[in-house]
Tab-separated table of C-alpha atoms in Angstrom:
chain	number	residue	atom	x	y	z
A	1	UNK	CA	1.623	8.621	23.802
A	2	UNK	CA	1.471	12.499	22.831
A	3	UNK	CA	5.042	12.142	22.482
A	4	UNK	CA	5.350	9.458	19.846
A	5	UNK	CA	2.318	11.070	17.994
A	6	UNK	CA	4.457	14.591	17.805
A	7	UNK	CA	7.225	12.535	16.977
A	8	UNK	CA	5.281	10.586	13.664
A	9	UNK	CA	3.529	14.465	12.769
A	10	UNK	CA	7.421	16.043	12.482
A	11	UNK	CA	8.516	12.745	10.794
A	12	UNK	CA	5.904	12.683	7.974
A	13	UNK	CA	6.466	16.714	7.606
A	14	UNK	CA	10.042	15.715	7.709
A	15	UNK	CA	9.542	13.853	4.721
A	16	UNK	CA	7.378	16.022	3.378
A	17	UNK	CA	10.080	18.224	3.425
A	18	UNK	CA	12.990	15.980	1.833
A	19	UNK	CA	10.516	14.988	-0.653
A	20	UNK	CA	10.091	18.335	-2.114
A	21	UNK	CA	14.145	19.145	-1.473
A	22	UNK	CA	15.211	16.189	-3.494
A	23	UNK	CA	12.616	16.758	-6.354
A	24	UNK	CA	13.854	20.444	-6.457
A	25	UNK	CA	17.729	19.459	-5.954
A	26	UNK	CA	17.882	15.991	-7.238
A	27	UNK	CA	19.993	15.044	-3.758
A	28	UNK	CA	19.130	15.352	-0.385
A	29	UNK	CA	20.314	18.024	2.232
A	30	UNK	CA	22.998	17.587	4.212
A	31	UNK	CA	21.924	17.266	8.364
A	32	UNK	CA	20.653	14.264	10.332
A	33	UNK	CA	18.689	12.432	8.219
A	34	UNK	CA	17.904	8.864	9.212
A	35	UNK	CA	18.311	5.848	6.637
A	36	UNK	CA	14.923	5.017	6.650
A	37	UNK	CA	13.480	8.595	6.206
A	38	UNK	CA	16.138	8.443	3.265
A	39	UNK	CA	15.207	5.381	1.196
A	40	UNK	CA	11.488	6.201	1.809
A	41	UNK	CA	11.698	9.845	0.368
A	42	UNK	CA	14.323	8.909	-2.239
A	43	UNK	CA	12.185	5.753	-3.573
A	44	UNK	CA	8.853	8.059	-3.611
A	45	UNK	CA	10.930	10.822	-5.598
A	46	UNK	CA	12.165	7.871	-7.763
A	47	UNK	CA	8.454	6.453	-8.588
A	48	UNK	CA	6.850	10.470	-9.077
A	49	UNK	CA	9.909	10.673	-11.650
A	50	UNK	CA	9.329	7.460	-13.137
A	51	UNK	CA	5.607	8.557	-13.703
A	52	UNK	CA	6.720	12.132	-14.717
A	53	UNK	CA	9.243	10.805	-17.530
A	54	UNK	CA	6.685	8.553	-18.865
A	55	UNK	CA	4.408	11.209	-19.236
A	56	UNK	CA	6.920	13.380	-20.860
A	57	UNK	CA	7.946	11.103	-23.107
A	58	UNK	CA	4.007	10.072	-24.425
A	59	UNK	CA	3.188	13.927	-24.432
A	60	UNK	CA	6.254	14.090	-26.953
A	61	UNK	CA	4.830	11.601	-29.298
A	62	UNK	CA	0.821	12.937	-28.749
A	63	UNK	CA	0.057	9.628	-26.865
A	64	UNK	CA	-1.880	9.388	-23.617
A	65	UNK	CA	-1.508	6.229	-21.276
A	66	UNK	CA	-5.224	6.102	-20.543
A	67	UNK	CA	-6.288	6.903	-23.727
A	68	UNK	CA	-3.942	4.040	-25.552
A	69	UNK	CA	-5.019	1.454	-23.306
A	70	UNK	CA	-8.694	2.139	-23.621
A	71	UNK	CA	-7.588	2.311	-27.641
A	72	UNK	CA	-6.463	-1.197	-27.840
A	73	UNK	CA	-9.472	-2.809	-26.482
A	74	UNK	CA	-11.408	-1.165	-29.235
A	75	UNK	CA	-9.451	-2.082	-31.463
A	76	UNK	CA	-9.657	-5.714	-30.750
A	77	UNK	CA	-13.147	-5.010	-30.490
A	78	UNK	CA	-13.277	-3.418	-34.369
A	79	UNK	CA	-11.578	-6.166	-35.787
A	80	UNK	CA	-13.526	-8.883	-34.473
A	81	UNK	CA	-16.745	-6.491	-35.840
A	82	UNK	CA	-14.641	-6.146	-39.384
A	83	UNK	CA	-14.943	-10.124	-39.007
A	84	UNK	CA	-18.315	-10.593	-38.378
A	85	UNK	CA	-19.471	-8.562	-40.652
A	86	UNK	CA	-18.634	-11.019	-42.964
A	87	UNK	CA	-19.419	-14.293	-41.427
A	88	UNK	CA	-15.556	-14.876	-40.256
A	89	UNK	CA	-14.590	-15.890	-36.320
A	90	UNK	CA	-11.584	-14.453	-35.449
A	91	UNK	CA	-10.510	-14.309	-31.483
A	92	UNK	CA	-8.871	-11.854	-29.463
A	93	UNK	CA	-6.389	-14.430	-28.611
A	94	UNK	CA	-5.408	-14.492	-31.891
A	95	UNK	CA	-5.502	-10.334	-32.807
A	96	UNK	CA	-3.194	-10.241	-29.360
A	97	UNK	CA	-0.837	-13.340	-30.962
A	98	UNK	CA	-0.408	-11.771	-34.189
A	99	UNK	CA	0.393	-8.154	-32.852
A	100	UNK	CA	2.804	-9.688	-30.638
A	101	UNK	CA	4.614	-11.527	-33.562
A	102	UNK	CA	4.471	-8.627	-35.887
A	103	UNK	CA	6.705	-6.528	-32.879
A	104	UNK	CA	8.913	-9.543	-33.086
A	105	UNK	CA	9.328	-9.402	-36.493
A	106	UNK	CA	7.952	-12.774	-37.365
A	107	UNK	CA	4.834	-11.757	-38.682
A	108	UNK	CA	4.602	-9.307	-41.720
A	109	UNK	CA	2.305	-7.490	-43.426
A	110	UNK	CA	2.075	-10.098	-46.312
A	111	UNK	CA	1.675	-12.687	-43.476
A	112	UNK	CA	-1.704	-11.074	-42.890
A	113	UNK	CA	-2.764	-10.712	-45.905
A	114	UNK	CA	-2.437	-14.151	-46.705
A	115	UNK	CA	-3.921	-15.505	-43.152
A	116	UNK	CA	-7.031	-12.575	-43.756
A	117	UNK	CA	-7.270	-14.084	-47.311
A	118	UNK	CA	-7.797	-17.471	-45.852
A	119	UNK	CA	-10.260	-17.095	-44.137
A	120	UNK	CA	-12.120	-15.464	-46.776
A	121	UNK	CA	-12.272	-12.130	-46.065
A	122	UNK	CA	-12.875	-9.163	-48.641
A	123	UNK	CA	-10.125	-6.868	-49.644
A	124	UNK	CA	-11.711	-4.167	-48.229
A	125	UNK	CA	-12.149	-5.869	-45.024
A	126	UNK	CA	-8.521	-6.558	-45.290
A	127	UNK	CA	-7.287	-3.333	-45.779
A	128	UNK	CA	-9.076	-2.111	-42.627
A	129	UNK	CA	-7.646	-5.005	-40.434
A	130	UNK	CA	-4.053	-3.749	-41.426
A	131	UNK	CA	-4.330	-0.792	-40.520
A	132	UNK	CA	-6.280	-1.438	-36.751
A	133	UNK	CA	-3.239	-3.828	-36.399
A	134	UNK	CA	-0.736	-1.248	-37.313
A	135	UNK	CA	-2.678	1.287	-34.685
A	136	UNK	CA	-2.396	-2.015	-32.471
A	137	UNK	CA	1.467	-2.559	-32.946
A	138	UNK	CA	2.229	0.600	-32.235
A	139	UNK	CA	0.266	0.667	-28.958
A	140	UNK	CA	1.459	-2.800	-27.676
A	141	UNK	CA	4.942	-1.615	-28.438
A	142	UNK	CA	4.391	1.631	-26.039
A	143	UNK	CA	2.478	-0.104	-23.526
A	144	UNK	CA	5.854	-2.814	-23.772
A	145	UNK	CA	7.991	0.563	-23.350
A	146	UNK	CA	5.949	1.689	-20.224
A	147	UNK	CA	6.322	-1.845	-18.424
A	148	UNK	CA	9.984	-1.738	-19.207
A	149	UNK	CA	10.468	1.265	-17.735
A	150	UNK	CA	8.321	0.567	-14.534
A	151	UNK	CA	10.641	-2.497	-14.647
A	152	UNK	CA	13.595	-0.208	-14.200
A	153	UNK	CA	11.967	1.799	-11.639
A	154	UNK	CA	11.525	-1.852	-9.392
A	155	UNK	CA	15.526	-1.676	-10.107
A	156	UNK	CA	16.603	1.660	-8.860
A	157	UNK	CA	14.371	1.311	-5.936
A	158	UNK	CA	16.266	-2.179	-5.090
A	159	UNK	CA	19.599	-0.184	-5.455
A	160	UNK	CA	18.209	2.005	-3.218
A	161	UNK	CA	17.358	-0.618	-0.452
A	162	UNK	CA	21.112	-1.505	-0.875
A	163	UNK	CA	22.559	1.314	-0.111
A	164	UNK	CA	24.291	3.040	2.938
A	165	UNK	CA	23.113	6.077	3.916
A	166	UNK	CA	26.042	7.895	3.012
A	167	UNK	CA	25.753	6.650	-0.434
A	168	UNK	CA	22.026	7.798	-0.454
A	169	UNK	CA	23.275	11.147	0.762
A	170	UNK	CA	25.532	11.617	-2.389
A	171	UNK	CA	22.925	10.139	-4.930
A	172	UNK	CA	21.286	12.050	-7.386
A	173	UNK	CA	17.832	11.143	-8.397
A	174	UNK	CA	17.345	13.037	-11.214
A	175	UNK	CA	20.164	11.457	-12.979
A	176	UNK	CA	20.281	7.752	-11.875
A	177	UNK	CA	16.679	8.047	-13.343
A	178	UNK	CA	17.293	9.814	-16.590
A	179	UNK	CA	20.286	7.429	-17.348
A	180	UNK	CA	18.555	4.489	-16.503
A	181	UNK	CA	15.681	5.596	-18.696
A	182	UNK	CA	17.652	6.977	-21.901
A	183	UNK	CA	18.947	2.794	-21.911
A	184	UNK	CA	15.070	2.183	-22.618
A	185	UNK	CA	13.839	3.661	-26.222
A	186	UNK	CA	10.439	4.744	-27.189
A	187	UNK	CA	10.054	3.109	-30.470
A	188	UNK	CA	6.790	3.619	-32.352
């Protein structure tokens, strides 16, 4: 039994080890490596890039995950208040529906107006609404980005599965990742 515990100990620390080689070298070292040790370490290197990149990329544009998500709750949460105020039901099934149509371009600005008009709300109220559901596009269409990319993660780490281990040997982590990721734009 002291055997096969020594053995797991120098196999995590083993992994430990090509973990931090790979994130520093993008490839693993050349030596006996087992295909298992392999698509473990590459696959964890693959998911703390995936994590790092989307970081990155939010830093770039001021945004913070946490912060964004938390943001679009209140948001539905302001509108429905904007709605009340005046005596008007609207539903959060309906704030979600119509920021999802406005990123797919079949709901405008002067689609709003008129449906925010209908239901008899004041200008002022209106003008408010646009602009949560702006703040709201734009979130939805980052929080669409992130799941994209997380999509593409699930992806590499199936190529990964597939492969031999002398192709793992001669992949580079670093760049399958940035090339799959440049394929998925930030647009906000």
């Amino acid at each position: 039994m002291f055997d096969i515990e020594k053995d797991m100990k120098n196999r995590l620390w083993d992994r430990k080890f090509l973990r931090n080689w790979v994130k520093q070298f993008g490839v693993l070292p050349e030596g006996n490596i087992q295909q298992e040790d392999a698509r473990a370490v590459l696959k964890e290197v693959v998911s703390e890039h995936t994590d790092s990149y989307i970081q990155r990329k939010l830093s770039s544009i001021d945004e913070d995950l946490a912060d964004i998500t938390s943001e679009a709750q209140v948001i539905e949460g302001r509108i429905l208040y904007l709605a009340a105020k005046e005596n008007i039901s609207i539903t959060t099934d309906e704030v979600k529906q119509k920021i999802t149509l406005f990123i797919a371009g079949s709901y405008t600005q002067d689609n709003a107006i008129n449906d925010l008009k209908e239901k008899g709300l004041s200008d002022e109220t209106i003008q408010k609404i646009l602009s949560l559901l702006q703040r709201g596009v734009e979130i939805a269409r980052i929080l669409n980005w992130k799941e994209e990319i997380w999509s593409k993660e699930a992806d590499l780490e199936s190529q990964i599965d597939g492969m031999t281990l002398e192709q793992l040997l001669q992949l580079d982590v670093r760049k399958l990742c940035e090339d799959a990721y440049r394929e998925i734009p930030l647009e906000v």
